[in-house]
Amino acid sequence: MKGLVKSIENFSPSQSWVKKIESLVPQYSKVGDSVFFSKEQFPWAEELEANWQVIRQELDQVMQHAEALPNFQDISPRQKNLANDNLWKTYFFQAFGFKAQANCDRCPKTTRLLQKIPGMKVAFFSILAPGKHIPEHRGKHKGLIRYHLGLKVPEPREKCRIRVNNQIAYWEEGKSLIFDDTFYHEVWNETEDYRVVLFLDIARPMRFPMNLVNWLVCTLISVSPIIQVAKGNHESWEKQFEALTR
């Protein structure tokens, strides 16, 4: 088990076993193998869109303390290649089994909606400050699918965008954007306001036996040092935030 956990800690698309899984996913995927997906492939997305203003109301309360929210790299040091400034803030609900209970309690309606989503592994408000550019990168596990729900999308539209593979997409408030993050992608917020999405990682729906393989990989991630470090960092931030907002 320790060896498997160590492999997850050093998880890289260049590893032979990761390449093997990635090569098999298209064959067993229930939602195909494309860059972007439609919301119709994920029935739960409809309810999120229908309730986006409810989520936005809770986000607005959170954003009153935007400057005090943790930078992504402060929670997950592995993100330092993508975020080494204070322009990418986060507000986590959960990540691979770790639940940020105090954050969930502050946003009870959002939390109830999230609890209905099958296979959800990661959920947080992803908050990009004006001028933030996230450089090109790719996800490490094709067994996950990335979901964004636009909550606060500044104008002009063309200055707030994401490129996935060779396709440019734009967020819309109340609309879903779903993609395979193992394609190289990068993000720009060249506007003068915050861009916020509800950011989810969902276990890709797959047929047997790859659904079991995916379950195993996600389980190993949940007990890996990657998650344990992030959990500890979040708990440290939470104590400071509680004192600030009390």
Tab-separated table of N, CA and C in Angstrom, residues 44-55 174-176:
chain	number	residue	atom	x	y	z
A	44	TRP	N	-26.996	16.165	-13.330
A	44	TRP	CA	-26.954	17.022	-12.140
A	44	TRP	C	-26.619	18.472	-12.469
A	45	ALA	N	-26.027	18.710	-13.645
A	45	ALA	CA	-25.625	20.076	-14.008
A	45	ALA	C	-26.836	20.993	-14.160
A	46	GLU	N	-27.958	20.425	-14.554
A	46	GLU	CA	-29.172	21.222	-14.745
A	46	GLU	C	-29.608	21.888	-13.441
A	47	GLU	N	-29.542	21.147	-12.338
A	47	GLU	CA	-29.955	21.708	-11.051
A	47	GLU	C	-28.985	22.792	-10.585
A	48	LEU	N	-27.697	22.614	-10.847
A	48	LEU	CA	-26.743	23.663	-10.489
A	48	LEU	C	-27.044	24.950	-11.251
A	49	GLU	N	-27.293	24.820	-12.546
A	49	GLU	CA	-27.604	26.008	-13.340
A	49	GLU	C	-28.887	26.678	-12.849
A	50	ALA	N	-29.886	25.858	-12.511
A	50	ALA	CA	-31.166	26.407	-12.055
A	50	ALA	C	-31.019	27.166	-10.736
A	51	ASN	N	-30.001	26.813	-9.967
A	51	ASN	CA	-29.799	27.427	-8.652
A	51	ASN	C	-28.558	28.315	-8.598
A	52	TRP	N	-28.071	28.743	-9.747
A	52	TRP	CA	-26.808	29.474	-9.747
A	52	TRP	C	-26.895	30.779	-8.956
A	53	GLN	N	-28.063	31.429	-8.975
A	53	GLN	CA	-28.188	32.683	-8.235
A	53	GLN	C	-28.182	32.452	-6.724
A	54	VAL	N	-28.681	31.301	-6.293
A	54	VAL	CA	-28.613	30.928	-4.878
A	54	VAL	C	-27.148	30.781	-4.460
A	55	ILE	N	-26.386	30.094	-5.310
A	55	ILE	CA	-24.950	29.920	-5.047
A	55	ILE	C	-24.250	31.273	-5.074
A	174	GLY	N	-24.193	31.482	-14.725
A	174	GLY	CA	-25.296	30.532	-14.686
A	174	GLY	C	-25.186	29.401	-15.682
A	175	LYS	N	-24.061	29.317	-16.403
A	175	LYS	CA	-23.896	28.276	-17.416
A	175	LYS	C	-22.719	27.360	-17.079
A	176	SER	N	-22.851	26.113	-17.515
A	176	SER	CA	-21.825	25.097	-17.261
A	176	SER	C	-20.765	25.105	-18.349
